[in-house]
Amino acid sequence: MPEGPPKVLQVMMTERITDGTTVRNVSSLAYGKHPDFPTAGDDGRVTNATVGSTQKLRVIMDELLIGNYLEQISCRDGSYQSVPEGTTPDDVARCSVAQDVLAQTCLAAEHPVCLGPDGPIGVLDDNEDGAADDTRFIDGAVKLMCSPDGGGSINVPLNLDNTYWQPSGNQQVPATGGFAAVGPAIVIAPQNGLPTSSQCQIVFDPSVVDKDHIRPCASSDDGTYEEYLPRDCDPGNTDILVFGTEELRFAGSNPPDMAPNVALTSAGSSDFRILVQFNTAVEHAADLSVDVASFFTLLEGTTERTDLTAAVAANNFANVTITVPGGFTAGTDYSLTIEEGAADLFGVPLPASGVTTITWTTVP
């Protein structure tokens, strides 16, 4: 077990990079080094992290943290509760028994778990193995704090079901899983992606500690892997765990740009529905509607259509459907501009350089 405070060794995430004319998403180190990391030339910094809902961050530690302060267990009433430090598997098993003997057995445990105001609720244990069927990450145990260019700080919501603590592993890269299985690690999954055009930092709650109740930290990672690995850091200081995110951008459409002979209406409808895809979830109202005037300008020839409505897809906030009442006019040139008023889910706007116009022509 390493001496000193628990230390972050690497942070891995997906970055969008441009190599000549080729743009691709790659796994990159946002902090730290590793001799077996697969990306040649990785500089250990991320300035263009992908912002979509598939982004996950892997924060790799040099030692175990106390899992009680990272995850909660599932209880029978659908809630999740923290497990007191010092709780044993036998304590959990005592609170996993049948309902008719639960009160007597659970309260006899040294550290009873899943308690309510009226007594034991019981651990959710449908498979009757004496352990909780599910766990969930504790909200706020680890935070992603992001500051858009010229904006204030945003506490990015996490998907607590897909964010988790992996206590297994070491710095040896396993044959199965590769670097994505190196541990111990906290895997962080944003709920709806990351804010665009932002600088973000990984922050641990003061409750998160190792077995000696020392807070995690990150040292300077200058020099070689062998040089920074034993370097000490100040407990709780993660100022160096920062990364930048990509801009909001147009990612595709239907009709596509320069499409000829576009139908006048969508199949089975008297209207036409234009699909516009962004690289991340975009700003919308509670009813999923999008502010058309801020996001889009549609020209029919040289005349602007002002009767449009738009909404994000319920299962993908990065996809916007624009409804054109009555459809298009035959044999007409159309242009759709994605404007600077478009914004991501956090209110960060499309940069001027991202304004995009697509065109198409309808059938004669």
mmCIF file of C-alpha atoms in Angstrom:
data_model
loop_
_atom_site.group_PDB
_atom_site.id
_atom_site.type_symbol
_atom_site.label_atom_id
_atom_site.label_comp_id
_atom_site.label_asym_id
_atom_site.label_seq_id
_atom_site.Cartn_x
_atom_site.Cartn_y
_atom_site.Cartn_z
ATOM 1 C CA MET A 1 0.000 0.000 0.000
ATOM 2 C CA PRO A 2 1.545 3.381 -0.959
ATOM 3 C CA GLU A 3 2.482 5.785 1.820
ATOM 4 C CA GLY A 4 1.006 9.260 2.024
ATOM 5 C CA PRO A 5 -2.349 10.464 0.724
ATOM 6 C CA PRO A 6 -4.304 8.512 -1.897
ATOM 7 C CA LYS A 7 -3.129 9.812 -5.242
ATOM 8 C CA VAL A 8 -4.733 10.049 -8.659
ATOM 9 C CA LEU A 9 -2.364 8.415 -11.155
ATOM 10 C CA GLN A 10 -4.199 8.884 -14.446
ATOM 11 C CA VAL A 11 -7.413 10.349 -15.819
ATOM 12 C CA MET A 12 -8.627 8.875 -19.095
ATOM 13 C CA MET A 13 -11.448 10.120 -21.339
ATOM 14 C CA THR A 14 -12.472 10.447 -24.979
ATOM 15 C CA GLU A 15 -11.043 13.353 -26.979
ATOM 16 C CA ARG A 16 -11.896 14.587 -30.468
ATOM 17 C CA ILE A 17 -8.677 15.149 -32.424
ATOM 18 C CA THR A 18 -7.877 16.296 -35.923
ATOM 19 C CA ASP A 19 -5.058 14.559 -37.769
ATOM 20 C CA GLY A 20 -4.606 16.369 -41.062
ATOM 21 C CA THR A 21 -8.019 16.106 -42.681
ATOM 22 C CA THR A 22 -9.110 13.192 -40.499
ATOM 23 C CA VAL A 23 -11.233 13.827 -37.400
ATOM 24 C CA ARG A 24 -11.630 11.007 -34.912
ATOM 25 C CA ASN A 25 -12.489 10.289 -31.294
ATOM 26 C CA VAL A 26 -9.722 8.610 -29.294
ATOM 27 C CA SER A 27 -9.057 7.563 -25.716
ATOM 28 C CA SER A 28 -6.679 10.121 -24.236
ATOM 29 C CA LEU A 29 -4.977 10.842 -20.945
ATOM 30 C CA ALA A 30 -6.174 14.114 -19.428
ATOM 31 C CA TYR A 31 -3.680 13.681 -16.594
ATOM 32 C CA GLY A 32 -0.734 11.438 -15.876
ATOM 33 C CA LYS A 33 1.332 9.034 -17.921
ATOM 34 C CA HIS A 34 1.551 5.288 -18.403
ATOM 35 C CA PRO A 35 4.197 3.320 -20.323
ATOM 36 C CA ASP A 36 1.581 1.065 -21.916
ATOM 37 C CA PHE A 37 -0.984 3.672 -22.870
ATOM 38 C CA PRO A 38 -1.961 2.811 -26.466
ATOM 39 C CA THR A 39 -2.179 6.274 -28.057
ATOM 40 C CA ALA A 40 1.162 7.246 -29.558
ATOM 41 C CA GLY A 41 2.168 10.815 -28.839
ATOM 42 C CA ASP A 42 -0.426 11.376 -26.121
ATOM 43 C CA ASP A 43 0.641 14.487 -24.198
ATOM 44 C CA GLY A 44 -1.317 13.766 -21.024
ATOM 45 C CA ARG A 45 -3.674 16.704 -21.537
ATOM 46 C CA VAL A 46 -7.170 16.938 -23.053
ATOM 47 C CA THR A 47 -8.293 20.232 -24.567
ATOM 48 C CA ASN A 48 -11.129 18.950 -26.755
ATOM 49 C CA ALA A 49 -13.014 16.317 -24.743
ATOM 50 C CA THR A 50 -16.112 14.968 -26.438
ATOM 51 C CA VAL A 51 -19.276 16.293 -24.830
ATOM 52 C CA GLY A 52 -21.915 13.738 -25.843
ATOM 53 C CA SER A 53 -23.734 11.315 -23.573
ATOM 54 C CA THR A 54 -21.245 8.491 -24.281
ATOM 55 C CA GLN A 55 -18.358 10.335 -22.588
ATOM 56 C CA LYS A 56 -16.990 8.575 -19.505
ATOM 57 C CA LEU A 57 -14.019 9.569 -17.371
ATOM 58 C CA ARG A 58 -11.804 6.999 -15.687
ATOM 59 C CA VAL A 59 -10.014 8.341 -12.590
ATOM 60 C CA ILE A 60 -7.324 5.832 -11.639
ATOM 61 C CA MET A 61 -6.018 5.773 -8.060
ATOM 62 C CA ASP A 62 -2.835 4.410 -6.520
ATOM 63 C CA GLU A 63 -4.700 2.804 -3.613
ATOM 64 C CA LEU A 64 -8.140 1.861 -2.369
ATOM 65 C CA LEU A 65 -10.601 4.445 -1.140
ATOM 66 C CA ILE A 66 -13.278 3.607 1.421
ATOM 67 C CA GLY A 67 -16.187 2.486 -0.723
ATOM 68 C CA ASN A 68 -18.752 3.388 1.965
ATOM 69 C CA TYR A 69 -18.297 7.046 1.019
ATOM 70 C CA LEU A 70 -18.595 6.406 -2.714
ATOM 71 C CA GLU A 71 -21.566 4.059 -3.137
ATOM 72 C CA GLN A 72 -24.875 3.238 -1.455
ATOM 73 C CA ILE A 73 -26.787 -0.046 -1.382
ATOM 74 C CA SER A 74 -30.354 -0.685 -2.545
ATOM 75 C CA CYS A 75 -33.141 -1.062 0.016
ATOM 76 C CA ARG A 76 -36.529 -2.752 -0.354
ATOM 77 C CA ASP A 77 -38.509 0.486 -0.586
ATOM 78 C CA GLY A 78 -36.595 1.569 -3.707
ATOM 79 C CA SER A 79 -34.272 3.906 -1.829
ATOM 80 C CA TYR A 80 -30.499 3.749 -1.613
ATOM 81 C CA GLN A 81 -28.705 4.215 1.693
ATOM 82 C CA SER A 82 -25.105 4.584 2.772
ATOM 83 C CA VAL A 83 -23.421 1.782 4.667
ATOM 84 C CA PRO A 84 -21.704 2.854 7.912
ATOM 85 C CA GLU A 85 -17.955 2.400 8.015
ATOM 86 C CA GLY A 86 -17.114 -0.828 9.810
ATOM 87 C CA THR A 87 -20.187 -2.665 8.534
ATOM 88 C CA THR A 88 -19.424 -6.303 7.740
ATOM 89 C CA PRO A 89 -21.007 -8.643 5.177
ATOM 90 C CA ASP A 90 -22.673 -10.387 8.132
ATOM 91 C CA ASP A 91 -24.323 -7.101 9.150
ATOM 92 C CA VAL A 92 -25.727 -6.687 5.640
ATOM 93 C CA ALA A 93 -26.878 -10.310 5.587
ATOM 94 C CA ARG A 94 -28.740 -9.798 8.879
ATOM 95 C CA CYS A 95 -30.713 -6.988 7.230
ATOM 96 C CA SER A 96 -31.396 -9.066 4.100
ATOM 97 C CA VAL A 97 -33.583 -11.698 5.770
ATOM 98 C CA ALA A 98 -37.309 -12.314 5.276
ATOM 99 C CA GLN A 99 -39.674 -9.533 6.309
ATOM 100 C CA ASP A 100 -41.263 -11.441 9.200
ATOM 101 C CA VAL A 101 -37.937 -11.760 11.067
ATOM 102 C CA LEU A 102 -36.290 -8.599 9.731
ATOM 103 C CA ALA A 103 -36.787 -6.337 12.749
ATOM 104 C CA GLN A 104 -35.374 -8.812 15.229
ATOM 105 C CA THR A 105 -32.440 -9.955 13.086
ATOM 106 C CA CYS A 106 -31.406 -6.634 11.554
ATOM 107 C CA LEU A 107 -31.416 -4.650 14.800
ATOM 108 C CA ALA A 108 -29.161 -7.304 16.330
ATOM 109 C CA ALA A 109 -26.439 -6.431 13.817
ATOM 110 C CA GLU A 110 -23.530 -4.327 15.041
ATOM 111 C CA HIS A 111 -24.119 -1.935 12.128
ATOM 112 C CA PRO A 112 -27.710 -2.301 10.873
ATOM 113 C CA VAL A 113 -28.354 -0.963 7.371
ATOM 114 C CA CYS A 114 -31.376 0.177 5.339
ATOM 115 C CA LEU A 115 -33.225 1.735 8.264
ATOM 116 C CA GLY A 116 -36.333 3.923 8.183
ATOM 117 C CA PRO A 117 -38.050 6.069 10.814
ATOM 118 C CA ASP A 118 -40.171 3.076 11.851
ATOM 119 C CA GLY A 119 -37.396 0.508 11.908
ATOM 120 C CA PRO A 120 -35.607 -1.718 9.387
ATOM 121 C CA ILE A 121 -36.638 -1.417 5.737
ATOM 122 C CA GLY A 122 -34.518 -4.334 4.652
ATOM 123 C CA VAL A 123 -31.788 -4.721 2.067
ATOM 124 C CA LEU A 124 -33.041 -5.478 -1.450
ATOM 125 C CA ASP A 125 -31.881 -9.069 -1.898
ATOM 126 C CA ASP A 126 -34.183 -10.822 -4.347
ATOM 127 C CA ASN A 127 -31.592 -13.485 -5.141
ATOM 128 C CA GLU A 128 -31.240 -14.279 -1.415
ATOM 129 C CA ASP A 129 -27.450 -14.297 -1.346
ATOM 130 C CA GLY A 130 -27.219 -12.124 1.762
ATOM 131 C CA ALA A 131 -25.919 -9.090 -0.124
ATOM 132 C CA ALA A 132 -27.522 -6.053 -1.743
ATOM 133 C CA ASP A 133 -28.723 -6.637 -5.300
ATOM 134 C CA ASP A 134 -27.628 -3.205 -6.467
ATOM 135 C CA THR A 135 -25.486 -0.212 -5.605
ATOM 136 C CA ARG A 136 -25.558 3.403 -6.720
ATOM 137 C CA PHE A 137 -22.911 6.103 -6.646
ATOM 138 C CA ILE A 138 -23.381 8.772 -3.973
ATOM 139 C CA ASP A 139 -24.468 12.091 -5.433
ATOM 140 C CA GLY A 140 -21.737 14.680 -4.850
ATOM 141 C CA ALA A 141 -18.989 12.253 -3.811
ATOM 142 C CA VAL A 142 -17.105 13.267 -6.950
ATOM 143 C CA LYS A 143 -17.975 16.355 -8.967
ATOM 144 C CA LEU A 144 -17.247 17.685 -12.420
ATOM 145 C CA MET A 145 -17.115 21.468 -12.097
ATOM 146 C CA CYS A 146 -17.076 23.186 -15.493
ATOM 147 C CA SER A 147 -16.683 26.852 -16.389
ATOM 148 C CA PRO A 148 -17.750 27.886 -19.909
ATOM 149 C CA ASP A 149 -15.679 30.553 -21.634
ATOM 150 C CA GLY A 150 -16.678 33.779 -19.909
ATOM 151 C CA GLY A 151 -19.252 32.008 -17.721
ATOM 152 C CA GLY A 152 -19.755 30.814 -14.161
ATOM 153 C CA SER A 153 -19.185 27.396 -12.659
ATOM 154 C CA ILE A 154 -21.494 24.467 -13.508
ATOM 155 C CA ASN A 155 -21.835 21.363 -11.335
ATOM 156 C CA VAL A 156 -22.391 18.758 -14.055
ATOM 157 C CA PRO A 157 -25.131 16.222 -13.150
ATOM 158 C CA LEU A 158 -23.882 12.633 -13.145
ATOM 159 C CA ASN A 159 -25.656 9.429 -14.076
ATOM 160 C CA LEU A 160 -25.452 7.803 -10.650
ATOM 161 C CA ASP A 161 -26.335 4.364 -12.015
ATOM 162 C CA ASN A 162 -23.507 4.401 -14.577
ATOM 163 C CA THR A 163 -20.958 6.133 -12.343
ATOM 164 C CA TYR A 164 -19.212 3.618 -10.094
ATOM 165 C CA TRP A 165 -16.228 2.671 -7.954
ATOM 166 C CA GLN A 166 -14.048 -0.177 -9.248
ATOM 167 C CA PRO A 167 -11.895 -1.350 -6.319
ATOM 168 C CA SER A 168 -9.986 -3.954 -8.345
ATOM 169 C CA GLY A 169 -6.893 -3.571 -10.477
ATOM 170 C CA ASN A 170 -3.449 -2.026 -10.419
ATOM 171 C CA GLN A 171 -1.070 -0.359 -12.872
ATOM 172 C CA GLN A 172 -0.621 -3.603 -14.806
ATOM 173 C CA VAL A 173 -2.745 -3.543 -17.966
ATOM 174 C CA PRO A 174 -4.862 -6.743 -18.030
ATOM 175 C CA ALA A 175 -5.210 -8.841 -21.168
ATOM 176 C CA THR A 176 -8.993 -8.524 -20.938
ATOM 177 C CA GLY A 177 -10.273 -4.968 -20.968
ATOM 178 C CA GLY A 178 -6.937 -3.323 -21.646
ATOM 179 C CA PHE A 179 -6.278 0.108 -20.211
ATOM 180 C CA ALA A 180 -10.021 0.578 -19.643
ATOM 181 C CA ALA A 181 -9.733 -2.032 -16.865
ATOM 182 C CA VAL A 182 -6.756 -0.510 -15.016
ATOM 183 C CA GLY A 183 -7.669 0.314 -11.428
ATOM 184 C CA PRO A 184 -8.621 0.924 -8.764
ATOM 185 C CA ALA A 185 -10.711 3.592 -10.428
ATOM 186 C CA ILE A 186 -13.777 5.789 -10.283
ATOM 187 C CA VAL A 187 -15.695 5.792 -13.571
ATOM 188 C CA ILE A 188 -17.644 9.035 -14.019
ATOM 189 C CA ALA A 189 -20.607 9.156 -16.416
ATOM 190 C CA PRO A 190 -22.229 12.578 -17.000
ATOM 191 C CA GLN A 191 -26.031 12.424 -17.115
ATOM 192 C CA ASN A 192 -26.439 14.399 -20.349
ATOM 193 C CA GLY A 193 -22.890 15.026 -21.494
ATOM 194 C CA LEU A 194 -20.573 17.914 -20.653
ATOM 195 C CA PRO A 195 -20.889 21.671 -21.167
ATOM 196 C CA THR A 196 -19.284 22.768 -24.430
ATOM 197 C CA SER A 197 -16.429 25.288 -24.741
ATOM 198 C CA SER A 198 -15.575 24.802 -21.065
ATOM 199 C CA GLN A 199 -12.730 24.177 -18.664
ATOM 200 C CA CYS A 200 -13.608 21.393 -16.233
ATOM 201 C CA GLN A 201 -12.085 20.105 -13.005
ATOM 202 C CA ILE A 202 -12.528 16.857 -11.091
ATOM 203 C CA VAL A 203 -13.254 17.513 -7.407
ATOM 204 C CA PHE A 204 -13.614 15.020 -4.545
ATOM 205 C CA ASP A 205 -16.016 15.651 -1.677
ATOM 206 C CA PRO A 206 -14.239 15.952 1.710
ATOM 207 C CA SER A 207 -15.998 12.745 2.816
ATOM 208 C CA VAL A 208 -14.026 10.674 0.270
ATOM 209 C CA VAL A 209 -10.957 9.215 1.994
ATOM 210 C CA ASP A 210 -8.651 6.213 2.175
ATOM 211 C CA LYS A 211 -8.326 3.770 5.086
ATOM 212 C CA ASP A 212 -6.351 6.370 7.057
ATOM 213 C CA HIS A 213 -9.078 8.972 6.400
ATOM 214 C CA ILE A 214 -6.826 11.039 4.147
ATOM 215 C CA ARG A 215 -8.375 12.828 1.175
ATOM 216 C CA PRO A 216 -7.303 12.071 -2.437
ATOM 217 C CA CYS A 217 -5.095 14.484 -4.348
ATOM 218 C CA ALA A 218 -3.050 14.824 -7.528
ATOM 219 C CA SER A 219 0.564 15.924 -7.854
ATOM 220 C CA SER A 220 2.355 17.546 -10.745
ATOM 221 C CA ASP A 221 2.817 14.944 -13.473
ATOM 222 C CA ASP A 222 5.850 16.609 -15.037
ATOM 223 C CA GLY A 223 8.669 14.323 -16.084
ATOM 224 C CA THR A 224 8.574 10.625 -16.815
ATOM 225 C CA TYR A 225 6.162 8.040 -15.449
ATOM 226 C CA GLU A 226 8.807 6.832 -13.013
ATOM 227 C CA GLU A 227 9.496 10.390 -11.819
ATOM 228 C CA TYR A 228 5.959 11.550 -11.075
ATOM 229 C CA LEU A 229 4.614 8.232 -9.754
ATOM 230 C CA PRO A 230 6.100 8.570 -6.224
ATOM 231 C CA ARG A 231 5.619 12.353 -6.048
ATOM 232 C CA ASP A 232 3.624 13.541 -3.037
ATOM 233 C CA CYS A 233 0.583 15.841 -3.104
ATOM 234 C CA ASP A 234 -1.509 17.882 -0.683
ATOM 235 C CA PRO A 235 -4.619 16.016 0.544
ATOM 236 C CA GLY A 236 -7.739 17.326 -1.166
ATOM 237 C CA ASN A 237 -5.858 19.279 -3.851
ATOM 238 C CA THR A 238 -6.953 18.284 -7.360
ATOM 239 C CA ASP A 239 -6.270 21.623 -9.063
ATOM 240 C CA ILE A 240 -4.266 19.899 -11.789
ATOM 241 C CA LEU A 241 -7.141 17.584 -12.788
ATOM 242 C CA VAL A 242 -8.493 19.910 -15.474
ATOM 243 C CA PHE A 243 -9.499 19.436 -19.098
ATOM 244 C CA GLY A 244 -11.169 21.364 -21.906
ATOM 245 C CA THR A 245 -14.265 20.428 -23.892
ATOM 246 C CA GLU A 246 -15.153 20.740 -27.549
ATOM 247 C CA GLU A 247 -17.460 23.409 -28.952
ATOM 248 C CA LEU A 248 -21.131 22.885 -29.701
ATOM 249 C CA ARG A 249 -21.368 21.917 -33.348
ATOM 250 C CA PHE A 250 -23.747 20.770 -36.052
ATOM 251 C CA ALA A 251 -23.291 17.020 -36.593
ATOM 252 C CA GLY A 252 -25.664 16.112 -39.423
ATOM 253 C CA SER A 253 -29.108 16.537 -40.941
ATOM 254 C CA ASN A 254 -31.878 15.014 -42.990
ATOM 255 C CA PRO A 255 -32.200 16.243 -45.682
ATOM 256 C CA PRO A 256 -28.399 16.319 -45.941
ATOM 257 C CA ASP A 257 -26.557 19.305 -47.352
ATOM 258 C CA MET A 258 -26.983 19.821 -51.124
ATOM 259 C CA ALA A 259 -29.616 17.085 -51.402
ATOM 260 C CA PRO A 260 -31.563 17.150 -54.713
ATOM 261 C CA ASN A 261 -35.179 16.122 -55.297
ATOM 262 C CA VAL A 262 -36.261 16.265 -51.670
ATOM 263 C CA ALA A 263 -39.875 15.165 -51.133
ATOM 264 C CA LEU A 264 -42.431 17.843 -50.294
ATOM 265 C CA THR A 265 -43.727 16.090 -47.174
ATOM 266 C CA SER A 266 -42.509 13.408 -44.793
ATOM 267 C CA ALA A 267 -43.922 9.920 -45.248
ATOM 268 C CA GLY A 268 -47.448 9.634 -43.884
ATOM 269 C CA SER A 269 -47.712 13.334 -43.080
ATOM 270 C CA SER A 270 -48.913 16.580 -44.635
ATOM 271 C CA ASP A 271 -45.896 18.344 -43.073
ATOM 272 C CA PHE A 272 -42.151 17.960 -43.581
ATOM 273 C CA ARG A 273 -39.931 17.141 -40.631
ATOM 274 C CA ILE A 274 -36.287 18.205 -40.806
ATOM 275 C CA LEU A 275 -33.837 16.365 -38.540
ATOM 276 C CA VAL A 276 -30.876 18.366 -37.202
ATOM 277 C CA GLN A 277 -28.241 16.571 -35.137
ATOM 278 C CA PHE A 278 -25.818 18.220 -32.718
ATOM 279 C CA ASN A 279 -22.805 16.732 -30.966
ATOM 280 C CA THR A 280 -24.529 16.934 -27.577
ATOM 281 C CA ALA A 281 -27.842 17.640 -25.887
ATOM 282 C CA VAL A 282 -29.224 21.100 -26.641
ATOM 283 C CA GLU A 283 -31.265 23.594 -24.670
ATOM 284 C CA HIS A 284 -35.013 22.968 -24.595
ATOM 285 C CA ALA A 285 -38.133 23.547 -22.522
ATOM 286 C CA ALA A 286 -39.800 21.051 -20.197
ATOM 287 C CA ASP A 287 -42.150 20.033 -23.022
ATOM 288 C CA LEU A 288 -39.052 19.294 -25.192
ATOM 289 C CA SER A 289 -39.707 22.302 -27.458
ATOM 290 C CA VAL A 290 -36.790 24.265 -28.901
ATOM 291 C CA ASP A 291 -36.705 28.029 -29.492
ATOM 292 C CA VAL A 292 -36.797 28.026 -33.297
ATOM 293 C CA ALA A 293 -36.073 31.749 -33.645
ATOM 294 C CA SER A 294 -32.832 31.406 -31.651
ATOM 295 C CA PHE A 295 -31.651 28.153 -33.209
ATOM 296 C CA PHE A 296 -32.653 28.212 -36.876
ATOM 297 C CA THR A 297 -33.459 30.267 -39.972
ATOM 298 C CA LEU A 298 -35.192 28.487 -42.873
ATOM 299 C CA LEU A 299 -35.379 30.265 -46.223
ATOM 300 C CA GLU A 300 -37.812 29.112 -48.904
ATOM 301 C CA GLY A 301 -36.132 30.697 -51.894
ATOM 302 C CA THR A 302 -35.477 34.135 -50.395
ATOM 303 C CA THR A 303 -38.472 34.134 -48.035
ATOM 304 C CA GLU A 304 -38.079 33.159 -44.388
ATOM 305 C CA ARG A 305 -40.493 30.557 -43.041
ATOM 306 C CA THR A 306 -41.736 31.779 -39.655
ATOM 307 C CA ASP A 307 -44.314 29.071 -38.962
ATOM 308 C CA LEU A 308 -41.869 26.396 -37.805
ATOM 309 C CA THR A 309 -41.901 24.417 -34.571
ATOM 310 C CA ALA A 310 -39.060 22.311 -33.194
ATOM 311 C CA ALA A 311 -38.446 19.812 -30.400
ATOM 312 C CA VAL A 312 -35.703 17.507 -29.174
ATOM 313 C CA ALA A 313 -36.233 13.752 -29.248
ATOM 314 C CA ALA A 314 -37.374 12.369 -25.894
ATOM 315 C CA ASN A 315 -34.653 9.708 -25.986
ATOM 316 C CA ASN A 316 -31.865 11.879 -27.431
ATOM 317 C CA PHE A 317 -31.651 15.581 -26.616
ATOM 318 C CA ALA A 318 -28.983 16.031 -29.314
ATOM 319 C CA ASN A 319 -31.529 15.399 -32.091
ATOM 320 C CA VAL A 320 -33.904 18.229 -33.031
ATOM 321 C CA THR A 321 -36.897 17.758 -35.318
ATOM 322 C CA ILE A 322 -38.149 20.889 -37.101
ATOM 323 C CA THR A 323 -41.727 20.653 -38.339
ATOM 324 C CA VAL A 324 -42.571 22.607 -41.507
ATOM 325 C CA PRO A 325 -46.391 22.926 -41.629
ATOM 326 C CA GLY A 326 -47.814 21.975 -45.016
ATOM 327 C CA GLY A 327 -44.417 20.794 -46.224
ATOM 328 C CA PHE A 328 -42.253 22.320 -48.958
ATOM 329 C CA THR A 329 -42.992 23.978 -52.292
ATOM 330 C CA ALA A 330 -42.105 22.033 -55.441
ATOM 331 C CA GLY A 331 -38.978 22.939 -57.407
ATOM 332 C CA THR A 332 -37.690 25.336 -54.759
ATOM 333 C CA ASP A 333 -34.271 25.971 -53.238
ATOM 334 C CA TYR A 334 -34.166 25.831 -49.437
ATOM 335 C CA SER A 335 -31.478 26.832 -46.955
ATOM 336 C CA LEU A 336 -31.390 26.143 -43.226
ATOM 337 C CA THR A 337 -28.941 28.056 -41.035
ATOM 338 C CA ILE A 338 -27.979 26.859 -37.567
ATOM 339 C CA GLU A 339 -27.526 30.160 -35.747
ATOM 340 C CA GLU A 340 -25.355 31.436 -32.886
ATOM 341 C CA GLY A 341 -28.469 31.421 -30.698
ATOM 342 C CA ALA A 342 -28.317 27.628 -30.567
ATOM 343 C CA ALA A 343 -27.074 26.485 -27.159
ATOM 344 C CA ASP A 344 -26.234 23.277 -25.355
ATOM 345 C CA LEU A 345 -28.198 21.925 -22.404
ATOM 346 C CA PHE A 346 -26.159 24.110 -20.045
ATOM 347 C CA GLY A 347 -26.863 27.288 -22.024
ATOM 348 C CA VAL A 348 -23.430 27.526 -23.657
ATOM 349 C CA PRO A 349 -23.963 28.976 -27.158
ATOM 350 C CA LEU A 350 -22.784 27.853 -30.550
ATOM 351 C CA PRO A 351 -19.625 29.827 -31.435
ATOM 352 C CA ALA A 352 -19.686 32.133 -34.439
ATOM 353 C CA SER A 353 -17.347 29.738 -36.233
ATOM 354 C CA GLY A 354 -19.950 26.994 -35.811
ATOM 355 C CA VAL A 355 -22.754 28.751 -37.685
ATOM 356 C CA THR A 356 -23.651 26.368 -40.518
ATOM 357 C CA THR A 357 -25.949 26.593 -43.533
ATOM 358 C CA ILE A 358 -27.243 23.537 -45.367
ATOM 359 C CA THR A 359 -29.151 23.652 -48.649
ATOM 360 C CA TRP A 360 -31.392 21.369 -50.690
ATOM 361 C CA THR A 361 -33.796 21.469 -53.616
ATOM 362 C CA THR A 362 -37.265 19.937 -53.695
ATOM 363 C CA VAL A 363 -38.716 17.737 -56.415
ATOM 364 C CA PRO A 364 -40.171 19.570 -59.443
#
